[in-house]
PDB file of C-alpha atoms in Angstrom:
ATOM      1  CA  MET A   1      57.693 -31.198   2.960  1.00 96.00           C
ATOM      2  CA  LYS A   2      54.229 -32.380   1.966  1.00 98.00           C
ATOM      3  CA  VAL A   3      53.889 -33.077  -1.766  1.00 98.00           C
ATOM      4  CA  ALA A   4      50.823 -34.027  -3.834  1.00 96.00           C
ATOM      5  CA  PHE A   5      50.606 -35.594  -7.275  1.00 96.00           C
ATOM      6  CA  VAL A   6      47.374 -34.890  -9.146  1.00 94.00           C
ATOM      7  CA  GLY A   7      46.182 -35.095 -12.732  1.00 90.00           C
ATOM      8  CA  LYS A   8      43.728 -36.592 -15.160  1.00 87.00           C
ATOM      9  CA  GLY A   9      43.069 -40.301 -14.866  1.00 84.00           C
ATOM     10  CA  GLY A  10      45.646 -42.094 -17.007  1.00 82.00           C
ATOM     11  CA  SER A  11      48.035 -39.138 -17.046  1.00 86.00           C
ATOM     12  CA  GLY A  12      50.702 -41.144 -15.261  1.00 90.00           C
ATOM     13  CA  LYS A  13      50.547 -39.412 -11.877  1.00 93.00           C
ATOM     14  CA  THR A  14      50.866 -42.673  -9.940  1.00 94.00           C
ATOM     15  CA  THR A  15      53.870 -43.698 -12.031  1.00 94.00           C
ATOM     16  CA  LEU A  16      55.539 -40.314 -11.603  1.00 96.00           C
ATOM     17  CA  SER A  17      54.786 -40.167  -7.881  1.00 97.00           C
ATOM     18  CA  SER A  18      56.330 -43.626  -7.482  1.00 96.00           C
ATOM     19  CA  LEU A  19      59.443 -42.552  -9.403  1.00 96.00           C
ATOM     20  CA  PHE A  20      59.748 -39.438  -7.245  1.00 98.00           C
ATOM     21  CA  ILE A  21      59.401 -41.505  -4.076  1.00 98.00           C
ATOM     22  CA  ARG A  22      62.101 -43.883  -5.310  1.00 97.00           C
ATOM     23  CA  HIS A  23      64.318 -40.925  -6.201  1.00 97.00           C
ATOM     24  CA  LEU A  24      63.986 -39.339  -2.758  1.00 98.00           C
ATOM     25  CA  ALA A  25      64.540 -42.615  -0.939  1.00 97.00           C
ATOM     26  CA  ALA A  26      67.566 -43.460  -3.095  1.00 97.00           C
ATOM     27  CA  GLY A  27      69.097 -40.183  -1.976  1.00 96.00           C
ATOM     28  CA  GLY A  28      68.741 -41.226   1.658  1.00 96.00           C
ATOM     29  CA  ALA A  29      65.793 -38.993   2.523  1.00 96.00           C
ATOM     30  CA  PRO A  30      63.096 -40.247   4.906  1.00 96.00           C
ATOM     31  CA  VAL A  31      59.949 -40.622   2.813  1.00 98.00           C
ATOM     32  CA  THR A  32      56.373 -41.413   3.778  1.00 98.00           C
ATOM     33  CA  ALA A  33      54.190 -42.295   0.798  1.00 98.00           C
ATOM     34  CA  VAL A  34      50.384 -42.272   0.880  1.00 97.00           C
ATOM     35  CA  ASP A  35      48.127 -43.807  -1.751  1.00 97.00           C
ATOM     36  CA  ALA A  36      44.991 -41.656  -1.609  1.00 94.00           C
ATOM     37  CA  ASP A  37      43.701 -42.574  -5.066  1.00 90.00           C
ATOM     38  CA  ILE A  38      40.514 -44.551  -5.530  1.00 85.00           C
ATOM     39  CA  ASN A  39      42.589 -46.810  -7.796  1.00 85.00           C
ATOM     40  CA  GLN A  40      45.099 -48.239  -5.329  1.00 90.00           C
ATOM     41  CA  HIS A  41      48.157 -48.813  -7.532  1.00 93.00           C
ATOM     42  CA  LEU A  42      50.979 -47.003  -5.735  1.00 96.00           C
ATOM     43  CA  GLY A  43      52.153 -50.074  -3.816  1.00 96.00           C
ATOM     44  CA  VAL A  44      52.593 -52.086  -6.989  1.00 95.00           C
ATOM     45  CA  ALA A  45      54.291 -49.103  -8.679  1.00 95.00           C
ATOM     46  CA  LEU A  46      56.753 -49.117  -5.777  1.00 96.00           C
ATOM     47  CA  GLY A  47      57.590 -52.751  -6.456  1.00 94.00           C
ATOM     48  CA  LEU A  48      55.341 -54.607  -4.024  1.00 95.00           C
ATOM     49  CA  PRO A  49      53.717 -57.819  -5.254  1.00 94.00           C
ATOM     50  CA  GLU A  50      50.001 -57.344  -5.883  1.00 93.00           C
ATOM     51  CA  GLN A  51      49.025 -59.636  -3.018  1.00 95.00           C
ATOM     52  CA  ALA A  52      51.272 -57.766  -0.583  1.00 95.00           C
ATOM     53  CA  ALA A  53      49.989 -54.388  -1.760  1.00 95.00           C
ATOM     54  CA  ALA A  54      46.395 -55.517  -1.325  1.00 93.00           C
ATOM     55  CA  ALA A  55      47.146 -56.657   2.228  1.00 95.00           C
ATOM     56  CA  ILE A  56      48.326 -53.254   3.503  1.00 96.00           C
ATOM     57  CA  PRO A  57      46.026 -52.121   6.342  1.00 95.00           C
ATOM     58  CA  ALA A  58      43.713 -49.391   5.049  1.00 94.00           C
ATOM     59  CA  MET A  59      43.665 -46.010   6.783  1.00 94.00           C
ATOM     60  CA  GLY A  60      39.996 -45.654   5.887  1.00 90.00           C
ATOM     61  CA  ALA A  61      39.153 -48.874   7.723  1.00 91.00           C
ATOM     62  CA  HIS A  62      40.859 -47.588  10.884  1.00 93.00           C
ATOM     63  CA  LEU A  63      39.378 -44.096  10.955  1.00 92.00           C
ATOM     64  CA  PRO A  64      37.830 -44.382  14.465  1.00 93.00           C
ATOM     65  CA  GLU A  65      41.172 -45.514  15.930  1.00 95.00           C
ATOM     66  CA  ILE A  66      43.017 -42.748  14.070  1.00 96.00           C
ATOM     67  CA  LYS A  67      40.604 -40.150  15.436  1.00 96.00           C
ATOM     68  CA  ASP A  68      40.815 -41.468  18.971  1.00 96.00           C
ATOM     69  CA  TYR A  69      44.608 -41.422  18.932  1.00 97.00           C
ATOM     70  CA  LEU A  70      44.933 -37.943  17.404  1.00 97.00           C
ATOM     71  CA  ARG A  71      42.449 -36.235  19.724  1.00 96.00           C
ATOM     72  CA  GLY A  72      44.591 -37.281  22.691  1.00 96.00           C
ATOM     73  CA  ALA A  73      43.725 -35.129  25.695  1.00 95.00           C
ATOM     74  CA  ASN A  74      42.346 -32.213  23.695  1.00 96.00           C
ATOM     75  CA  PRO A  75      39.465 -30.974  25.879  1.00 96.00           C
ATOM     76  CA  ARG A  76      37.722 -29.448  22.869  1.00 96.00           C
ATOM     77  CA  ILE A  77      37.147 -32.906  21.349  1.00 96.00           C
ATOM     78  CA  PRO A  78      35.160 -35.080  23.793  1.00 93.00           C
ATOM     79  CA  SER A  79      35.115 -38.232  21.649  1.00 94.00           C
ATOM     80  CA  ALA A  80      36.224 -39.734  18.350  1.00 94.00           C
ATOM     81  CA  ALA A  81      32.608 -39.496  17.190  1.00 93.00           C
ATOM     82  CA  ALA A  82      32.813 -35.717  17.515  1.00 93.00           C
ATOM     83  CA  MET A  83      35.837 -35.577  15.246  1.00 94.00           C
ATOM     84  CA  VAL A  84      35.455 -35.081  11.481  1.00 93.00           C
ATOM     85  CA  LYS A  85      37.976 -35.133   8.638  1.00 92.00           C
ATOM     86  CA  THR A  86      38.715 -31.409   8.954  1.00 93.00           C
ATOM     87  CA  THR A  87      39.059 -31.255  12.746  1.00 96.00           C
ATOM     88  CA  PRO A  88      42.284 -29.344  13.414  1.00 96.00           C
ATOM     89  CA  PRO A  89      44.665 -30.132  16.257  1.00 97.00           C
ATOM     90  CA  GLY A  90      44.823 -28.061  19.409  1.00 97.00           C
ATOM     91  CA  THR A  91      46.392 -28.098  22.836  1.00 96.00           C
ATOM     92  CA  GLY A  92      46.336 -31.699  24.068  1.00 96.00           C
ATOM     93  CA  SER A  93      46.087 -33.270  20.598  1.00 97.00           C
ATOM     94  CA  ARG A  94      48.643 -35.866  19.618  1.00 96.00           C
ATOM     95  CA  LEU A  95      50.855 -34.684  16.784  1.00 97.00           C
ATOM     96  CA  LEU A  96      52.659 -36.926  14.336  1.00 97.00           C
ATOM     97  CA  ARG A  97      56.171 -36.933  12.927  1.00 96.00           C
ATOM     98  CA  PRO A  98      56.922 -38.584   9.566  1.00 94.00           C
ATOM     99  CA  GLY A  99      57.832 -42.205  10.173  1.00 84.00           C
ATOM    100  CA  GLY A 100      57.173 -41.910  13.907  1.00 88.00           C
ATOM    101  CA  ASP A 101      56.767 -44.889  16.215  1.00 89.00           C
ATOM    102  CA  ASP A 102      53.166 -43.880  16.971  1.00 95.00           C
ATOM    103  CA  PRO A 103      50.340 -46.422  16.469  1.00 95.00           C
ATOM    104  CA  ILE A 104      49.307 -44.915  13.126  1.00 96.00           C
ATOM    105  CA  HIS A 105      52.693 -45.382  11.458  1.00 96.00           C
ATOM    106  CA  SER A 106      53.612 -48.594  13.249  1.00 96.00           C
ATOM    107  CA  ARG A 107      50.308 -50.321  12.437  1.00 96.00           C
ATOM    108  CA  LEU A 108      49.431 -48.905   9.027  1.00 96.00           C
ATOM    109  CA  ALA A 109      52.751 -48.251   7.239  1.00 97.00           C
ATOM    110  CA  VAL A 110      54.773 -50.872   5.376  1.00 97.00           C
ATOM    111  CA  PRO A 111      58.213 -50.604   3.722  1.00 97.00           C
ATOM    112  CA  ALA A 112      58.229 -50.067  -0.042  1.00 97.00           C
ATOM    113  CA  ALA A 113      61.156 -48.992  -2.245  1.00 96.00           C
ATOM    114  CA  GLY A 114      62.977 -47.433   0.685  1.00 96.00           C
ATOM    115  CA  ALA A 115      59.914 -45.457   1.827  1.00 98.00           C
ATOM    116  CA  ARG A 116      57.102 -46.141   4.275  1.00 97.00           C
ATOM    117  CA  LEU A 117      53.791 -46.603   2.492  1.00 98.00           C
ATOM    118  CA  MET A 118      50.275 -46.093   3.803  1.00 97.00           C
ATOM    119  CA  VAL A 119      47.051 -46.506   1.830  1.00 96.00           C
ATOM    120  CA  THR A 120      43.509 -45.237   2.150  1.00 93.00           C
ATOM    121  CA  GLY A 121      42.185 -48.577   0.936  1.00 85.00           C
ATOM    122  CA  PRO A 122      39.866 -49.446  -1.955  1.00 72.00           C
ATOM    123  CA  PHE A 123      36.099 -49.480  -2.041  1.00 58.00           C
ATOM    124  CA  THR A 124      34.711 -52.520  -0.277  1.00 56.00           C
ATOM    125  CA  GLU A 125      31.497 -54.378  -1.034  1.00 54.00           C
ATOM    126  CA  GLU A 126      29.902 -52.600   1.938  1.00 58.00           C
ATOM    127  CA  ASP A 127      30.789 -49.192   0.430  1.00 52.00           C
ATOM    128  CA  LEU A 128      29.177 -49.738  -2.956  1.00 44.00           C
ATOM    129  CA  GLY A 129      26.103 -47.587  -3.440  1.00 44.00           C
ATOM    130  CA  VAL A 130      26.178 -46.092   0.058  1.00 39.00           C
ATOM    131  CA  ALA A 131      29.534 -44.340   0.506  1.00 45.00           C
ATOM    132  CA  CYS A 132      31.817 -41.956  -1.321  1.00 44.00           C
ATOM    133  CA  TYR A 133      35.589 -42.133  -1.442  1.00 43.00           C
ATOM    134  CA  HIS A 134      35.873 -38.984   0.643  1.00 52.00           C
ATOM    135  CA  SER A 135      35.067 -41.121   3.691  1.00 62.00           C
ATOM    136  CA  LYS A 136      38.432 -42.810   3.143  1.00 74.00           C
ATOM    137  CA  THR A 137      40.512 -39.812   2.106  1.00 84.00           C
ATOM    138  CA  GLY A 138      39.240 -38.098   5.249  1.00 88.00           C
ATOM    139  CA  ALA A 139      41.735 -40.253   7.142  1.00 92.00           C
ATOM    140  CA  VAL A 140      44.545 -38.738   5.052  1.00 94.00           C
ATOM    141  CA  GLU A 141      43.284 -35.209   5.663  1.00 94.00           C
ATOM    142  CA  LEU A 142      43.284 -35.799   9.430  1.00 95.00           C
ATOM    143  CA  TYR A 143      46.742 -37.328   9.178  1.00 96.00           C
ATOM    144  CA  LEU A 144      48.130 -34.322   7.296  1.00 97.00           C
ATOM    145  CA  ASN A 145      46.410 -31.874   9.660  1.00 96.00           C
ATOM    146  CA  HIS A 146      48.287 -33.413  12.611  1.00 97.00           C
ATOM    147  CA  LEU A 147      51.648 -34.002  10.911  1.00 98.00           C
ATOM    148  CA  VAL A 148      54.721 -31.896  11.656  1.00 97.00           C
ATOM    149  CA  ASP A 149      57.341 -32.578   8.996  1.00 96.00           C
ATOM    150  CA  GLY A 150      60.829 -31.189   9.343  1.00 93.00           C
ATOM    151  CA  PRO A 151      63.653 -30.233   6.965  1.00 91.00           C
ATOM    152  CA  GLY A 152      64.655 -33.063   4.649  1.00 94.00           C
ATOM    153  CA  GLU A 153      61.542 -35.113   5.424  1.00 97.00           C
ATOM    154  CA  TYR A 154      59.076 -35.841   2.634  1.00 98.00           C
ATOM    155  CA  VAL A 155      55.448 -36.936   2.589  1.00 98.00           C
ATOM    156  CA  VAL A 156      54.290 -37.757  -0.943  1.00 98.00           C
ATOM    157  CA  VAL A 157      50.583 -38.320  -1.603  1.00 97.00           C
ATOM    158  CA  ASP A 158      49.174 -39.829  -4.790  1.00 96.00           C
ATOM    159  CA  CYS A 159      45.761 -38.115  -4.912  1.00 92.00           C
ATOM    160  CA  THR A 160      42.501 -38.929  -6.644  1.00 87.00           C
ATOM    161  CA  ALA A 161      42.236 -38.098 -10.333  1.00 80.00           C
ATOM    162  CA  GLY A 162      40.814 -34.938 -11.819  1.00 71.00           C
ATOM    163  CA  ALA A 163      39.433 -32.292  -9.482  1.00 70.00           C
ATOM    164  CA  GLU A 164      38.184 -34.718  -6.813  1.00 69.00           C
ATOM    165  CA  SER A 165      40.591 -33.258  -4.251  1.00 71.00           C
ATOM    166  CA  PHE A 166      38.437 -30.117  -4.161  1.00 76.00           C
ATOM    167  CA  ALA A 167      35.612 -32.034  -2.480  1.00 71.00           C
ATOM    168  CA  SER A 168      37.463 -31.310   0.768  1.00 75.00           C
ATOM    169  CA  GLY A 169      40.179 -28.986   2.004  1.00 83.00           C
ATOM    170  CA  MET A 170      42.888 -31.560   1.356  1.00 89.00           C
ATOM    171  CA  PHE A 171      44.135 -29.653  -1.691  1.00 92.00           C
ATOM    172  CA  THR A 172      45.507 -27.006   0.703  1.00 94.00           C
ATOM    173  CA  ARG A 173      47.454 -29.511   2.820  1.00 94.00           C
ATOM    174  CA  PHE A 174      50.587 -29.528   0.668  1.00 96.00           C
ATOM    175  CA  ASP A 175      53.687 -27.385   0.332  1.00 97.00           C
ATOM    176  CA  LEU A 176      53.739 -28.093  -3.399  1.00 97.00           C
ATOM    177  CA  THR A 177      51.369 -29.851  -5.781  1.00 96.00           C
ATOM    178  CA  PHE A 178      52.594 -31.457  -8.997  1.00 97.00           C
ATOM    179  CA  LEU A 179      49.953 -31.691 -11.700  1.00 95.00           C
ATOM    180  CA  VAL A 180      50.884 -34.365 -14.228  1.00 96.00           C
ATOM    181  CA  ALA A 181      49.657 -33.445 -17.706  1.00 95.00           C
ATOM    182  CA  GLU A 182      49.911 -35.151 -21.066  1.00 94.00           C
ATOM    183  CA  PRO A 183      50.397 -32.861 -24.073  1.00 95.00           C
ATOM    184  CA  THR A 184      46.733 -33.085 -25.103  1.00 94.00           C
ATOM    185  CA  ARG A 185      43.669 -30.886 -24.728  1.00 93.00           C
ATOM    186  CA  LYS A 186      42.260 -33.241 -22.104  1.00 90.00           C
ATOM    187  CA  GLY A 187      45.588 -33.224 -20.327  1.00 89.00           C
ATOM    188  CA  VAL A 188      45.671 -29.454 -19.872  1.00 92.00           C
ATOM    189  CA  ALA A 189      41.946 -29.192 -19.083  1.00 91.00           C
ATOM    190  CA  VAL A 190      42.585 -30.483 -15.552  1.00 90.00           C
ATOM    191  CA  TYR A 191      45.222 -27.772 -15.115  1.00 92.00           C
ATOM    192  CA  ARG A 192      42.619 -25.130 -15.973  1.00 91.00           C
ATOM    193  CA  GLN A 193      40.248 -26.673 -13.417  1.00 90.00           C
ATOM    194  CA  TRP A 194      42.910 -26.600 -10.736  1.00 90.00           C
ATOM    195  CA  THR A 195      43.939 -23.007 -11.354  1.00 91.00           C
ATOM    196  CA  GLU A 196      40.291 -21.912 -11.330  1.00 90.00           C
ATOM    197  CA  TYR A 197      39.307 -23.769  -8.149  1.00 88.00           C
ATOM    198  CA  ALA A 198      42.513 -23.009  -6.244  1.00 88.00           C
ATOM    199  CA  ALA A 199      42.787 -19.357  -7.253  1.00 86.00           C
ATOM    200  CA  ASP A 200      41.698 -18.007  -3.867  1.00 88.00           C
ATOM    201  CA  TYR A 201      43.685 -20.406  -1.694  1.00 91.00           C
ATOM    202  CA  ASP A 202      47.353 -19.685  -2.395  1.00 91.00           C
ATOM    203  CA  VAL A 203      48.065 -23.225  -3.590  1.00 93.00           C
ATOM    204  CA  ALA A 204      51.533 -23.757  -5.070  1.00 95.00           C
ATOM    205  CA  LEU A 205      51.079 -25.703  -8.306  1.00 96.00           C
ATOM    206  CA  LYS A 206      53.616 -26.876 -10.871  1.00 97.00           C
ATOM    207  CA  VAL A 207      52.951 -28.861 -14.042  1.00 97.00           C
ATOM    208  CA  VAL A 208      54.975 -31.918 -15.013  1.00 97.00           C
ATOM    209  CA  GLY A 209      54.594 -32.858 -18.653  1.00 96.00           C
ATOM    210  CA  ASN A 210      54.382 -36.611 -19.139  1.00 95.00           C
ATOM    211  CA  LYS A 211      54.559 -38.885 -22.193  1.00 92.00           C
ATOM    212  CA  VAL A 212      56.261 -36.056 -24.066  1.00 93.00           C
ATOM    213  CA  GLN A 213      57.783 -37.163 -27.367  1.00 92.00           C
ATOM    214  CA  THR A 214      58.620 -34.052 -29.388  1.00 95.00           C
ATOM    215  CA  ALA A 215      59.528 -30.399 -29.063  1.00 96.00           C
ATOM    216  CA  GLY A 216      56.028 -29.719 -30.346  1.00 97.00           C
ATOM    217  CA  ASP A 217      54.621 -31.480 -27.278  1.00 96.00           C
ATOM    218  CA  VAL A 218      56.641 -29.190 -25.024  1.00 97.00           C
ATOM    219  CA  ASP A 219      55.492 -26.147 -27.002  1.00 97.00           C
ATOM    220  CA  PHE A 220      51.859 -27.261 -26.629  1.00 97.00           C
ATOM    221  CA  LEU A 221      52.164 -27.570 -22.869  1.00 97.00           C
ATOM    222  CA  ARG A 222      53.982 -24.254 -22.582  1.00 97.00           C
ATOM    223  CA  GLU A 223      51.285 -22.563 -24.647  1.00 97.00           C
ATOM    224  CA  HIS A 224      48.539 -23.776 -22.305  1.00 96.00           C
ATOM    225  CA  VAL A 225      50.179 -23.695 -18.874  1.00 96.00           C
ATOM    226  CA  GLY A 226      52.902 -21.077 -19.321  1.00 96.00           C
ATOM    227  CA  ASP A 227      55.518 -20.754 -16.606  1.00 96.00           C
ATOM    228  CA  ALA A 228      53.742 -23.369 -14.491  1.00 97.00           C
ATOM    229  CA  LEU A 229      55.472 -26.018 -16.623  1.00 98.00           C
ATOM    230  CA  LEU A 230      58.364 -27.207 -14.485  1.00 98.00           C
ATOM    231  CA  CYS A 231      59.781 -30.067 -16.554  1.00 97.00           C
ATOM    232  CA  CYS A 232      58.838 -32.905 -18.870  1.00 96.00           C
ATOM    233  CA  VAL A 233      59.246 -36.662 -18.865  1.00 94.00           C
ATOM    234  CA  GLY A 234      59.313 -38.721 -22.043  1.00 89.00           C
ATOM    235  CA  GLN A 235      57.994 -42.086 -23.078  1.00 82.00           C
ATOM    236  CA  SER A 236      60.221 -44.527 -21.209  1.00 82.00           C
ATOM    237  CA  GLY A 237      60.907 -48.135 -22.019  1.00 82.00           C
ATOM    238  CA  ALA A 238      62.258 -48.598 -18.493  1.00 83.00           C
ATOM    239  CA  VAL A 239      59.003 -47.336 -17.003  1.00 85.00           C
ATOM    240  CA  ARG A 240      56.997 -49.580 -19.304  1.00 85.00           C
ATOM    241  CA  ALA A 241      59.078 -52.533 -18.109  1.00 82.00           C
ATOM    242  CA  MET A 242      58.392 -51.527 -14.499  1.00 84.00           C
ATOM    243  CA  GLU A 243      54.665 -51.344 -15.186  1.00 82.00           C
ATOM    244  CA  GLN A 244      54.839 -54.814 -16.718  1.00 83.00           C
ATOM    245  CA  GLY A 245      56.369 -56.152 -13.518  1.00 81.00           C
ATOM    246  CA  ARG A 246      59.912 -56.576 -14.797  1.00 85.00           C
ATOM    247  CA  PRO A 247      62.970 -55.606 -12.720  1.00 84.00           C
ATOM    248  CA  PHE A 248      63.466 -51.860 -12.483  1.00 87.00           C
ATOM    249  CA  ASP A 249      66.113 -49.510 -11.193  1.00 88.00           C
ATOM    250  CA  LEU A 250      66.266 -45.717 -11.350  1.00 91.00           C
ATOM    251  CA  ASP A 251      69.510 -46.038 -13.309  1.00 90.00           C
ATOM    252  CA  ASP A 252      67.446 -47.603 -16.100  1.00 90.00           C
ATOM    253  CA  LEU A 253      65.844 -44.232 -16.761  1.00 91.00           C
ATOM    254  CA  ALA A 254      67.134 -41.911 -19.454  1.00 91.00           C
ATOM    255  CA  ASP A 255      69.377 -39.081 -18.278  1.00 92.00           C
ATOM    256  CA  ASP A 256      66.714 -36.467 -19.016  1.00 93.00           C
ATOM    257  CA  ASP A 257      64.124 -38.323 -16.932  1.00 93.00           C
ATOM    258  CA  ARG A 258      66.484 -38.666 -13.967  1.00 94.00           C
ATOM    259  CA  ALA A 259      67.238 -34.966 -14.292  1.00 96.00           C
ATOM    260  CA  ALA A 260      63.497 -34.242 -14.208  1.00 96.00           C
ATOM    261  CA  LEU A 261      63.196 -36.053 -10.871  1.00 97.00           C
ATOM    262  CA  SER A 262      66.013 -33.897  -9.492  1.00 97.00           C
ATOM    263  CA  THR A 263      64.170 -30.827 -10.778  1.00 98.00           C
ATOM    264  CA  LEU A 264      61.067 -31.902  -8.869  1.00 98.00           C
ATOM    265  CA  GLN A 265      63.065 -32.294  -5.670  1.00 98.00           C
ATOM    266  CA  ALA A 266      64.724 -28.912  -6.110  1.00 98.00           C
ATOM    267  CA  ALA A 267      61.314 -27.274  -6.537  1.00 98.00           C
ATOM    268  CA  VAL A 268      60.042 -28.925  -3.367  1.00 98.00           C
ATOM    269  CA  ASP A 269      63.141 -28.020  -1.363  1.00 97.00           C
ATOM    270  CA  ALA A 270      62.857 -24.387  -2.462  1.00 97.00           C
ATOM    271  CA  ARG A 271      59.364 -23.981  -1.025  1.00 96.00           C
ATOM    272  CA  PRO A 272      59.130 -21.939   2.177  1.00 94.00           C
ATOM    273  CA  LYS A 273      57.334 -23.566   5.093  1.00 95.00           C
ATOM    274  CA  ASP A 274      54.322 -21.518   6.211  1.00 96.00           C
ATOM    275  CA  TRP A 275      52.820 -23.106   9.315  1.00 97.00           C
ATOM    276  CA  PRO A 276      50.506 -20.162  10.132  1.00 97.00           C
ATOM    277  CA  LYS A 277      48.938 -20.391   6.649  1.00 96.00           C
ATOM    278  CA  PHE A 278      48.626 -24.162   6.961  1.00 97.00           C
ATOM    279  CA  THR A 279      46.827 -23.759  10.287  1.00 97.00           C
ATOM    280  CA  ARG A 280      44.644 -20.903   9.040  1.00 96.00           C
ATOM    281  CA  GLN A 281      43.473 -22.874   6.008  1.00 95.00           C
ATOM    282  CA  ALA A 282      42.704 -25.927   8.143  1.00 96.00           C
ATOM    283  CA  ILE A 283      40.466 -23.789  10.343  1.00 96.00           C
ATOM    284  CA  GLU A 284      38.785 -22.194   7.323  1.00 95.00           C
ATOM    285  CA  PHE A 285      37.786 -25.530   5.824  1.00 93.00           C
ATOM    286  CA  HIS A 286      36.776 -26.930   9.186  1.00 95.00           C
ATOM    287  CA  LEU A 287      34.315 -24.076   9.634  1.00 96.00           C
ATOM    288  CA  LYS A 288      33.006 -24.590   6.087  1.00 94.00           C
ATOM    289  CA  ASN A 289      32.448 -28.281   6.736  1.00 92.00           C
ATOM    290  CA  ALA A 290      30.836 -27.558  10.087  1.00 95.00           C
ATOM    291  CA  ARG A 291      28.297 -25.205   8.535  1.00 95.00           C
ATOM    292  CA  ALA A 292      27.658 -27.360   5.467  1.00 93.00           C
ATOM    293  CA  TRP A 293      27.074 -30.746   7.096  1.00 92.00           C
ATOM    294  CA  ALA A 294      29.261 -31.657  10.060  1.00 93.00           C
ATOM    295  CA  ASN A 295      27.353 -29.779  12.770  1.00 95.00           C
ATOM    296  CA  ALA A 296      24.161 -31.550  11.734  1.00 95.00           C
ATOM    297  CA  ALA A 297      25.914 -34.917  11.403  1.00 92.00           C
ATOM    298  CA  THR A 298      27.490 -34.783  14.865  1.00 93.00           C
ATOM    299  CA  GLY A 299      24.823 -32.779  16.661  1.00 94.00           C
ATOM    300  CA  GLN A 300      27.492 -30.369  17.905  1.00 94.00           C
ATOM    301  CA  ASP A 301      28.849 -26.940  17.135  1.00 96.00           C
ATOM    302  CA  LEU A 302      32.219 -27.958  15.737  1.00 96.00           C
ATOM    303  CA  ALA A 303      33.483 -24.387  15.705  1.00 97.00           C
ATOM    304  CA  THR A 304      34.192 -24.955  19.399  1.00 97.00           C
ATOM    305  CA  GLN A 305      36.899 -27.463  18.398  1.00 97.00           C
ATOM    306  CA  ILE A 306      39.134 -24.635  17.174  1.00 97.00           C
ATOM    307  CA  ASP A 307      41.896 -23.658  19.582  1.00 97.00           C
ATOM    308  CA  PRO A 308      42.594 -19.959  18.837  1.00 96.00           C
ATOM    309  CA  ASP A 309      45.963 -20.091  20.598  1.00 95.00           C
ATOM    310  CA  PHE A 310      47.302 -23.086  18.662  1.00 97.00           C
ATOM    311  CA  THR A 311      49.482 -23.037  15.542  1.00 97.00           C
ATOM    312  CA  LEU A 312      50.743 -26.293  14.063  1.00 97.00           C
ATOM    313  CA  GLY A 313      54.486 -26.500  13.581  1.00 96.00           C
ATOM    314  CA  PRO A 314      57.746 -27.390  15.332  1.00 95.00           C
ATOM    315  CA  ASP A 315      56.973 -25.143  18.317  1.00 94.00           C
ATOM    316  CA  ALA A 316      53.782 -27.096  18.941  1.00 94.00           C
ATOM    317  CA  LEU A 317      55.847 -30.257  19.421  1.00 89.00           C
ATOM    318  CA  LEU A 318      57.278 -28.733  22.593  1.00 81.00           C
ATOM    319  CA  THR A 319      53.898 -28.505  24.298  1.00 68.00           C
ATOM    320  CA  THR A 320      51.811 -31.216  22.627  1.00 61.00           C
ATOM    321  CA  ALA A 321      51.953 -35.002  22.899  1.00 54.00           C
ATOM    322  CA  THR A 322      53.860 -36.678  20.100  1.00 50.00           C
ATOM    323  CA  SER A 323      56.055 -39.677  19.385  1.00 45.00           C
ATOM    324  CA  ARG A 324      58.853 -40.281  16.949  1.00 41.00           C
TER     325      ARG A 324
END
């Protein structure tokens, strides 16, 4: 299952995504974690030393190689230069499996807290003033578009803050999105943005209350988000210790917080897998991007990249190149 964590900057989405990743991995599940936030803190939250986290190869810096690998022998994509962030797979494309032994996972993923972690990478000096962060998250969108995850496999993405995910079609690439909200007016404002922007795209969204201290906090969240509120997490001394770099174990969490992580997993596991919808939405956003800017940028009609007979999913693995 593909899972996103979103929310206002400072809401605690990176912390909660790291706790969820630890929880899944502790239960023996195969987990691929992706830091797609402009503030690259997921590696440290998963216990890596800062120097080691900063040394993880950036997906954004390897975008041409990622494109060239994924296009494989797809005759509709003549070169990596003709491939954009929304290009969907088709017959001949190389598909990915979570934690596969393909060049993308083997070169760009590192072990962290029992999971495999990949990162988009931070802004570099060359990016400042001339690039936007979407050029880096485009690598994640391509990755998700070509990824076939099976039962009991999890891909957890820590996304950019606020409504930045709506600058591309990446917000539709997940089976379930967790929006982390503090019990404040600013905290629930992002939820209103998400429900407004995603209203026409059948995006499954659940709210996780964070930094909740009182029953009044829960009542506030329930008043503003209604049944979308899945569970709440309190102020945790164990989490504060983790954020300060002190030793941390999931058993250090309060019982209610550990129960909340189990609630998140249960919600993810209950989601039905809809590969036709996933494929249909990928095509929809590819056509939007083609008309808006990508045709002009590449000098090609990118609508021709769409394979009308192709649907991503387990059946596609039988006829398309892949590695595990």
